[in-house]
Short mmCIF file of C-alpha atoms and ligand atoms in Angstrom, two decimals:
data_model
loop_
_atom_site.label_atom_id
_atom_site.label_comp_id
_atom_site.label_asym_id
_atom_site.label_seq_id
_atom_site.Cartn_x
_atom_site.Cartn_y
_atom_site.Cartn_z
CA UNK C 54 0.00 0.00 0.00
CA UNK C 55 3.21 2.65 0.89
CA UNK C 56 4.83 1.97 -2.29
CA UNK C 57 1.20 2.51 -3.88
CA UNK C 58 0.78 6.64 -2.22
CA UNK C 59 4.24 6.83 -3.22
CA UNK C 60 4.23 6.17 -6.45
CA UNK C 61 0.62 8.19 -6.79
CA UNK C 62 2.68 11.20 -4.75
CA UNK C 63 2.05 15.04 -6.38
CA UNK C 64 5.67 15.71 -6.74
CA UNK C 65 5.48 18.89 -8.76
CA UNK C 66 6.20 22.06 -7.90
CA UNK C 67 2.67 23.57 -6.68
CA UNK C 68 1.60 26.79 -9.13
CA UNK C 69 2.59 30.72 -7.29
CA UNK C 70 -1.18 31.09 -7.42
CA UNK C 71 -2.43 27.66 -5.54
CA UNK C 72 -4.70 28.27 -2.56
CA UNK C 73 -7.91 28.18 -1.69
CA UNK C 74 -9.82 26.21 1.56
CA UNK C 75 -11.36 22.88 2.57
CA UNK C 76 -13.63 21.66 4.87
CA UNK C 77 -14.50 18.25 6.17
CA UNK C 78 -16.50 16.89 8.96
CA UNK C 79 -15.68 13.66 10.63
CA UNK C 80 -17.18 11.37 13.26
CA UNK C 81 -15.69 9.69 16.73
CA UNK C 82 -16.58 6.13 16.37
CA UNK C 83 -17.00 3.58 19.05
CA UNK C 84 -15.34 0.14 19.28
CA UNK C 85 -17.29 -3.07 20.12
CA UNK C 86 -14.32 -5.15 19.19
CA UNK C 87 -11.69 -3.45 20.64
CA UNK C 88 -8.11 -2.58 19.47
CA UNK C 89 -5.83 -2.99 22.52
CA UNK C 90 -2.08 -3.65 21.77
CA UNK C 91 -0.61 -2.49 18.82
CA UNK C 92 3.23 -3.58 17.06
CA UNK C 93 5.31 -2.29 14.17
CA UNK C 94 3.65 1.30 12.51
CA UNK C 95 0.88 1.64 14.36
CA UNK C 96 -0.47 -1.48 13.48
CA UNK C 97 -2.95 -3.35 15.44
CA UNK C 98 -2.59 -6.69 17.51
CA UNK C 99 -5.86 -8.29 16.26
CA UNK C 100 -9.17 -6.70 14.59
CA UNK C 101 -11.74 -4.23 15.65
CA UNK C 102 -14.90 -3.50 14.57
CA UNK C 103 -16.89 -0.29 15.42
CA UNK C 104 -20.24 1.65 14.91
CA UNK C 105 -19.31 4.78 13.34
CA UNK C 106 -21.40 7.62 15.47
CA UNK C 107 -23.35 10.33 14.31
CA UNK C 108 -23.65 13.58 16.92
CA UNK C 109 -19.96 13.14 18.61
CA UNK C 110 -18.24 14.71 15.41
CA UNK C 111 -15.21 17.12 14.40
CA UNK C 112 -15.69 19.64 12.05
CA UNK C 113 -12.61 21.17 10.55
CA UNK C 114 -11.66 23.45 8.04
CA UNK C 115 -8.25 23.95 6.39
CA UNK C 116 -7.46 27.05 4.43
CA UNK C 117 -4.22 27.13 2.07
CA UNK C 118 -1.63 29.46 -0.03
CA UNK C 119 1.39 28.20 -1.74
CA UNK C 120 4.64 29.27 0.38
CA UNK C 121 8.29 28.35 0.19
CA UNK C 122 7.96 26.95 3.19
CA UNK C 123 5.71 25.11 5.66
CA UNK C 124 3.71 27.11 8.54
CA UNK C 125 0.77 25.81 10.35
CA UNK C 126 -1.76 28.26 13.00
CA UNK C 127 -4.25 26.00 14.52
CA UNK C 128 -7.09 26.60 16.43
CA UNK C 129 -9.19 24.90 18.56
CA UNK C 130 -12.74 26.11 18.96
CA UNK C 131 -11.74 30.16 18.62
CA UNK C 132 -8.91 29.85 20.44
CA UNK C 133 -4.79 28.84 19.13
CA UNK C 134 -4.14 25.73 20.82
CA UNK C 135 -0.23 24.97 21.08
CA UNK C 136 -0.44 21.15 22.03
CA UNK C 137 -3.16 20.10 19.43
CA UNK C 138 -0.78 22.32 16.42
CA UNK C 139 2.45 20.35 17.71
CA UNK C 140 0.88 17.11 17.15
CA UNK C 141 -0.55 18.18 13.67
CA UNK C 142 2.64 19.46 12.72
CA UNK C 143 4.35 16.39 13.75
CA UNK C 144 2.15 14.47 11.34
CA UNK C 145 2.13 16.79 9.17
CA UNK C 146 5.62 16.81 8.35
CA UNK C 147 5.93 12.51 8.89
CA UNK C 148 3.68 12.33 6.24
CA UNK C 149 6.17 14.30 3.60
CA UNK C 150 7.22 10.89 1.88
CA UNK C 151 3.48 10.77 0.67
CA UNK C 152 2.73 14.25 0.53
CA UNK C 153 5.50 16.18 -0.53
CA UNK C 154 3.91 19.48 -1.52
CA UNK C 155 3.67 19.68 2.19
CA UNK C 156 6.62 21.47 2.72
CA UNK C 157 5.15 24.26 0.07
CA UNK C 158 2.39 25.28 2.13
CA UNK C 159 0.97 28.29 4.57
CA UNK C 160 -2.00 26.38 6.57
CA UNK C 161 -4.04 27.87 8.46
CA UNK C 162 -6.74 25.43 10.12
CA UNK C 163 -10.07 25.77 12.54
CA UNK C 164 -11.17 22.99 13.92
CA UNK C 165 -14.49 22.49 15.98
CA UNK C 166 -16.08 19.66 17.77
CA UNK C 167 -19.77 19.41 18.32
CA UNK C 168 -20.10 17.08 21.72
CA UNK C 169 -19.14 18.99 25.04
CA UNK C 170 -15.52 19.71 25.26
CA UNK C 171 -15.12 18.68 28.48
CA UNK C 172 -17.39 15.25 28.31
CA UNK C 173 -14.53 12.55 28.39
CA UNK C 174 -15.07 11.81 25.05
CA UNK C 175 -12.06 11.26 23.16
CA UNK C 176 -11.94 13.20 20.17
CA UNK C 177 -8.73 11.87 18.45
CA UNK C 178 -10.48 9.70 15.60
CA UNK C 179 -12.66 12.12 14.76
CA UNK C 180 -10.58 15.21 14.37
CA UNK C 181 -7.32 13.61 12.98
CA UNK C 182 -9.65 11.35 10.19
CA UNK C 183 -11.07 14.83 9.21
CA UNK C 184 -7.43 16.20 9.20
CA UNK C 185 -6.35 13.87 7.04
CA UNK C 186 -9.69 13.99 4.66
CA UNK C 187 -8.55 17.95 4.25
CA UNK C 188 -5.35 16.98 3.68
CA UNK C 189 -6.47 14.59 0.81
CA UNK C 190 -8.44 17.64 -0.73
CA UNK C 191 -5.78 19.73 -1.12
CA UNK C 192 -3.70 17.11 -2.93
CA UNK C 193 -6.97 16.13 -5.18
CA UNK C 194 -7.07 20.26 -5.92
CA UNK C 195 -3.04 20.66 -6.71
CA UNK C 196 -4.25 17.48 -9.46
CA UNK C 197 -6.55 18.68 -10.50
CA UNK C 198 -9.22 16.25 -9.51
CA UNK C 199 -12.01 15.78 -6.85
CA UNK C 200 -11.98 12.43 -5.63
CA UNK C 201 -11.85 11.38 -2.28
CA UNK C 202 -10.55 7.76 -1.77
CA UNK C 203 -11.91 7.09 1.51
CA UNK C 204 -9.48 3.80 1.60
CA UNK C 205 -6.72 6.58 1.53
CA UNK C 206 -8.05 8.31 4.20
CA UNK C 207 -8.06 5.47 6.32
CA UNK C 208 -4.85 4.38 5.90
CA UNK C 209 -3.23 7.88 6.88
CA UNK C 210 -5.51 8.35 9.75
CA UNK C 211 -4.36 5.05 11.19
CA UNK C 212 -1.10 6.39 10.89
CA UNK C 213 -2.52 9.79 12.69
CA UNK C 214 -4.19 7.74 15.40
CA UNK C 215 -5.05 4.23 14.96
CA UNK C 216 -8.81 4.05 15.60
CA UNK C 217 -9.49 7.07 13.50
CA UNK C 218 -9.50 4.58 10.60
CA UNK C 219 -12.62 3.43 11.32
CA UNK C 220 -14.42 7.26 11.39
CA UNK C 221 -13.99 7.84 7.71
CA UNK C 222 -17.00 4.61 6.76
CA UNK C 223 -20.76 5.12 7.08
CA UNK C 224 -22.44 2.93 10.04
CA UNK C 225 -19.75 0.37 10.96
CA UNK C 226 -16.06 -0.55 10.02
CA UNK C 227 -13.71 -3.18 10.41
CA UNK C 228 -9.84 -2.43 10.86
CA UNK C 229 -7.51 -5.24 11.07
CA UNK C 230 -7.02 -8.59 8.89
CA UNK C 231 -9.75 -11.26 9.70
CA UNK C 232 -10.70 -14.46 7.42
CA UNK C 233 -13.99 -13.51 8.05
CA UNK C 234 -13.78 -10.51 6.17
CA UNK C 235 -12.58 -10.03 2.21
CA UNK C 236 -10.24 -7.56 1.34
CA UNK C 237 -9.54 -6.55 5.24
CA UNK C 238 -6.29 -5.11 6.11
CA UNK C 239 -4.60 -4.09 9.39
CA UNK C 240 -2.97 -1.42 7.08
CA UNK C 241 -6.85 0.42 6.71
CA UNK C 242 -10.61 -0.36 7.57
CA UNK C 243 -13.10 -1.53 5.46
CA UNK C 244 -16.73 -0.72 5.53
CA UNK C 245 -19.26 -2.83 6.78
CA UNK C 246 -22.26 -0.61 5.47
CA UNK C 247 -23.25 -3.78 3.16
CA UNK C 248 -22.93 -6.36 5.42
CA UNK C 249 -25.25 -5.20 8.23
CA UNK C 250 -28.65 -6.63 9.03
CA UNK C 251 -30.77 -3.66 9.20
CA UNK C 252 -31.48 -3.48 12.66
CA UNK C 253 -28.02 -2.42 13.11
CA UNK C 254 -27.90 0.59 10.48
CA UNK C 255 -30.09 2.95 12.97
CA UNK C 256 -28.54 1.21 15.96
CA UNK C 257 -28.47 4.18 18.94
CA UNK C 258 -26.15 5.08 20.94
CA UNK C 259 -26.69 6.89 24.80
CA UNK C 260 -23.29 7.73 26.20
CA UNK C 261 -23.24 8.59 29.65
CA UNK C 262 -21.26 10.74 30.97
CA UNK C 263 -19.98 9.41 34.44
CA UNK C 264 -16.79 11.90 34.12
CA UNK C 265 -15.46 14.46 32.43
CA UNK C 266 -11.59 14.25 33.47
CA UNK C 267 -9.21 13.76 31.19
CA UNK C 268 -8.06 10.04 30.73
CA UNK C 269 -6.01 8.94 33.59
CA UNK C 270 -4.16 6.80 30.73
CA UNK C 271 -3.80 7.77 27.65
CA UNK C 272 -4.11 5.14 24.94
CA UNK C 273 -0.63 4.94 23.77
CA UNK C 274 0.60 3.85 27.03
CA UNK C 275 -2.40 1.83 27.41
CA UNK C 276 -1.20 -0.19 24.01
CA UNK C 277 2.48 -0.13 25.41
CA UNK C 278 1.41 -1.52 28.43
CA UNK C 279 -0.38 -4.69 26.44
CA UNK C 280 3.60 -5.75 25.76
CA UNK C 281 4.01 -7.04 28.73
CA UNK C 282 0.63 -8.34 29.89
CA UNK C 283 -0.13 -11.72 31.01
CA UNK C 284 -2.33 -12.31 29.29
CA UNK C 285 -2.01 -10.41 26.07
CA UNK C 286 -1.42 -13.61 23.40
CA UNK C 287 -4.78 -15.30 24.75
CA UNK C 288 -6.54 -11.83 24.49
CA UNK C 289 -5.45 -11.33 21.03
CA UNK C 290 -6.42 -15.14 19.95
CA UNK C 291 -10.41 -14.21 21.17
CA UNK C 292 -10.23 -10.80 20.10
CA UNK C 293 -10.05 -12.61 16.41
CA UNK C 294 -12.58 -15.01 17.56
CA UNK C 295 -15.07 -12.58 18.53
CA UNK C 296 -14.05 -10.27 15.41
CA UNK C 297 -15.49 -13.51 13.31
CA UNK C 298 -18.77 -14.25 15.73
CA UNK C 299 -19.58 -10.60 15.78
CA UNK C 300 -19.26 -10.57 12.08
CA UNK C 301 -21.98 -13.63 11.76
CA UNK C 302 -24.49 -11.84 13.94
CA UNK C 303 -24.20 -8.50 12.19
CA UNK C 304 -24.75 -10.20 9.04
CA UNK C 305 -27.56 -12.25 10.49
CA UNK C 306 -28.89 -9.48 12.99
CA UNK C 307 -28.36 -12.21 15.88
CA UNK C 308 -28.60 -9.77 19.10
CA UNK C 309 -28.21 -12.34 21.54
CA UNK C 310 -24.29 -13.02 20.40
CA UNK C 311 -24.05 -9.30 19.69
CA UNK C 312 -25.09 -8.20 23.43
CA UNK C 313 -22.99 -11.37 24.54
CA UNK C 314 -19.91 -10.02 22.29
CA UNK C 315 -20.00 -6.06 23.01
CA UNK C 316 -20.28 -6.44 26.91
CA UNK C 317 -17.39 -9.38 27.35
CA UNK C 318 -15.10 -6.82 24.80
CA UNK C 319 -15.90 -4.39 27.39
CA UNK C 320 -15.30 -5.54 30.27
CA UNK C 321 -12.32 -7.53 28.95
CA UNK C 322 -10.71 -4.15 27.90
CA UNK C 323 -10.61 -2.70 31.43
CA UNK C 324 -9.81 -6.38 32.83
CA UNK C 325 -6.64 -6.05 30.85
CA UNK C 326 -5.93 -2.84 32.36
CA UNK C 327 -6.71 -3.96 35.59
CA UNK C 328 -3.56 -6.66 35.07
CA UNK C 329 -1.21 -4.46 33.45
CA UNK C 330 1.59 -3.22 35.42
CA UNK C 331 1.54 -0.76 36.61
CA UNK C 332 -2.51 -1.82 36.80
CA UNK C 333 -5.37 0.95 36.14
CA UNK C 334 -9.10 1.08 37.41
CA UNK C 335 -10.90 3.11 34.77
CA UNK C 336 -14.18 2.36 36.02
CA UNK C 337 -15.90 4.93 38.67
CA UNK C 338 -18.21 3.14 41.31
CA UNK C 339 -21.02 4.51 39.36
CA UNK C 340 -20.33 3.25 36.04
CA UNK C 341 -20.78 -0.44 37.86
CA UNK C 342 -24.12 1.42 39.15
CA UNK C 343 -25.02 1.85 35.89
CA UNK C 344 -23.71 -1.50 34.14
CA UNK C 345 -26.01 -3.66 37.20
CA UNK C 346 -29.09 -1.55 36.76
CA UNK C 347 -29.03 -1.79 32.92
CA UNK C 348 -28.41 -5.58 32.99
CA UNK C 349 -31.33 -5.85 35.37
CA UNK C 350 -33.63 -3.23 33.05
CA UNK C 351 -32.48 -5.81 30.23
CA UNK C 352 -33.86 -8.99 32.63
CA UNK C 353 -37.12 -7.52 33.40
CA UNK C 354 -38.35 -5.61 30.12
CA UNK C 355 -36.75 -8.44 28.13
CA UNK C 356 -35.29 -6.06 24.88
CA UNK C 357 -31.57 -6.02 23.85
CA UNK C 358 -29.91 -3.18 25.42
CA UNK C 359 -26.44 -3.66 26.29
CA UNK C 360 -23.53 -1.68 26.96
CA UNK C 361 -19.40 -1.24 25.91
CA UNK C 362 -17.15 0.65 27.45
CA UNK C 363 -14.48 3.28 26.04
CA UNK C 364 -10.92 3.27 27.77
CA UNK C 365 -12.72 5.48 30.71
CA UNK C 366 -15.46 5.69 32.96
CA UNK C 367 -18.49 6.63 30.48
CA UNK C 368 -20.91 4.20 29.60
CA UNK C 369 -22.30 3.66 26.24
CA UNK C 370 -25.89 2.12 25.81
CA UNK C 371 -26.34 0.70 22.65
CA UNK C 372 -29.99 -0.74 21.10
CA UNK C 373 -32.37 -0.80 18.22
CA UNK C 374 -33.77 2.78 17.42
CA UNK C 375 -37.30 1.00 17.80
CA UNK C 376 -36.41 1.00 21.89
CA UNK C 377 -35.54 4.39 21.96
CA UNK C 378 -38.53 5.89 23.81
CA UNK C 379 -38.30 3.02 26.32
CA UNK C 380 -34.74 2.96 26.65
CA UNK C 381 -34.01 6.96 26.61
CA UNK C 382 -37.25 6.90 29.38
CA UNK C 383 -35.21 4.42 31.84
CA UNK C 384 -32.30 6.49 31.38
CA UNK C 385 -33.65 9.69 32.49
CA UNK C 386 -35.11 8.24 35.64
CA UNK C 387 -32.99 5.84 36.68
CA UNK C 388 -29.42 6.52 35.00
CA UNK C 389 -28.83 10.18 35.04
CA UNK C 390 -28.23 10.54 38.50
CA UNK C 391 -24.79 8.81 38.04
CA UNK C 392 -23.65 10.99 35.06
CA UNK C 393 -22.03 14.50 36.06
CA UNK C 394 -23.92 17.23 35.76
CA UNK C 395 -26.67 14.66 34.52
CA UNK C 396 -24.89 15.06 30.86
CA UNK C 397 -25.38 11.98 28.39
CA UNK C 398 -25.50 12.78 24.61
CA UNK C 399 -27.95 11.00 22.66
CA UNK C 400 -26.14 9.36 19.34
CA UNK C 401 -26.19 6.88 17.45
CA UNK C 402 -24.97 5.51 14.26
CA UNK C 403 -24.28 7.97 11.50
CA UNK C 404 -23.05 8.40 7.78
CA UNK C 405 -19.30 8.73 8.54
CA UNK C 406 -16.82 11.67 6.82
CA UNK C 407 -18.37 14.06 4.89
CA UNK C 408 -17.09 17.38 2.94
CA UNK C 409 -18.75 20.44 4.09
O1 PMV V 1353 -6.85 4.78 18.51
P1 PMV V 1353 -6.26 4.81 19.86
O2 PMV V 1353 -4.78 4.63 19.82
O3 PMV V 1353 -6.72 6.02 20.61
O4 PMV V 1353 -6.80 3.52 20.65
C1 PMV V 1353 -8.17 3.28 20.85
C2 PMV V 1353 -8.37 2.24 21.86
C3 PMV V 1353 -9.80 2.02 22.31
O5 PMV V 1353 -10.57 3.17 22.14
C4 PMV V 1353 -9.80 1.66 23.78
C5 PMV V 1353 -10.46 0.85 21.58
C6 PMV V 1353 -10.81 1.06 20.14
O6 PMV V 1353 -10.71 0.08 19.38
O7 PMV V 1353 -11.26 2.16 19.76
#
């Protein structure tokens, strides 16, 4: 695939008069299979699969001017943000092999995300994957074209922040090689738009907000920290295992195995922090409030509602759309009282990356 965008590279000089301005929007997305452990560049340890989400999104916008050399002001929501530029400019300028015109540009980019900024939601996929989709425009412009190719995208977001490959795909993606799956790749995701029963195209997700601190570990230490785990070669083996059950019962629309799937992924994740060493508790006594009273919710009304987990303490209640009333109903009265400030955000699964 590398020799591929290098041998597809703009390596011209760009025109005095190139400039003009992009802007992309792209989602966070949220694992049910999840990528823990990672090895070589940025690749992962076994497959993932995720719902793509529709509310928690970034919105960016990249304008441009030919220069003879590279500058980069960033800003967050309004304001210049020194930590969030350093990391674009890092990738930015790792990314020259590909993208050499790089080093001819004056960027200036806004960026924007629409879910609280302070909700514990990480915002990584969605605002590097729509990065990287600006980036993509600006080559398409100096060629002269206007295609997007959203396999592209994925493989340099990956390489921007591994589980923003999945953002770029409408309703659900898969990221890492699997039999189950033609044509996957741990180098990219692959959509799994036509290969979803419907039930799961409108699928909803509630994310409840249990805290809004900053994660206590980020997830490149959390991956480093899978090196030297226990358990980590068993964990990878049913990682692929559930990748290929999860697979059957999105293709069938099978909830049972899909509740039985998405929690043990869960709670698997955080088990494997739990054992690391040094060992993390990312859980919050009231996201175990939560997880027993929605598993006994789930025993009495009888519908499939289940839950998954981020690397944090928020809680994400996933079901069919046709629950909503009954589900968003129980969550107001019985839920809210563990989420801070009583914030959840009501989402669900959404279109992926789109130009603006
Ligand atoms: O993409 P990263 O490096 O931020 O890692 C994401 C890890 C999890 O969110 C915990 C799981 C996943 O597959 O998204």
């Amino acid at each position: 695939m590398e020799q591929r965008w290098i041998k597809e590279a703009y390596r011209n000089e760009l025109p005095d008069d190139f400039h003009g301005g992009t802007r992309w929007q792209s989602p966070s997305n949220i694992a049910l299979v999840k990528y823990w452990g990672k090895k070589g560049k940025q690749l992962p340890q076994n497959p993932s699969i995720s719902f793509t989400l529709s509310q928690c999104r970034t919105e960016t916008s990249v304008f441009y001017e030919k220069s003879d050399k590279f500058s980069l002001d960033f800003s967050f929501e309004g304001k210049p943000n020194e930590a969030f530029r350093a990391k674009i400019e890092q990738f930015l300028l790792e990314q020259r092999e590909f993208f050499p015109f790089i080093d001819q540009l004056d960027l200036r980019i806004q960026s924007r995300n629409t879910f609280p900024h302070s909700s514990g939601i990480a915002s990584s996929a969605s605002s590097m994957s729509a990065l990287v989709l600006c980036l993509l425009d600006i080559e398409s412009a100096a060629k002269g074209t206007n295609a997007i190719d959203r396999t592209k995208a994925s493989y340099f977001s990956r390489l921007a922040s591994g589980s923003a490959c999945r953002s770029v795909f409408p309703k659900m993606a898969l990221w890492g090689t699997t039999p189950a799956m033609n044509d996957s790749s741990d180098d990219y995701a692959v959509s799994l738009e036509n290969e979803i029963a419907p039930v799961f195209r409108d699928f909803r997700d509630s994310i409840l907000i249990v805290s809004d601190a900053q994660k206590t570990v980020s997830s490149r230490a959390g991956h480093t920290l899978m090196d030297t785990n226990p358990y980590a070669a068993s964990r990878y083996a049913t990682a692929k295992q559930n990748v290929s059950l999860l697979l059957d019962a999105l293709r069938t629309g099978d909830l049972e195995t899909f509740i039985r799937i998405t929690e043990s992924e869960a709670m698997q994740l955080h088990a494997l922090m739990m054992c690391s060493e040094p060992s993390f508790i990312l859980m919050k006594p009231d996201t175990l409030k939560i997880i027993e009273s929605l598993r006994s919710f789930r025993r009495e009304m009888d519908i499939p509602v289940c839950f998954t987990l981020d690397a944090g303490p928020n809680v994400h209640i996933l079901y069919p759309a046709q629950y909503a009333e009954m589900v968003e109903r129980f969550i107001m009265d019985e839920l809210e009282t563990y989420c801070t400030g009583g914030l959840w955000i009501a989402d669900g699964v959404g279109d992926g990356a789109s130009r603006l």
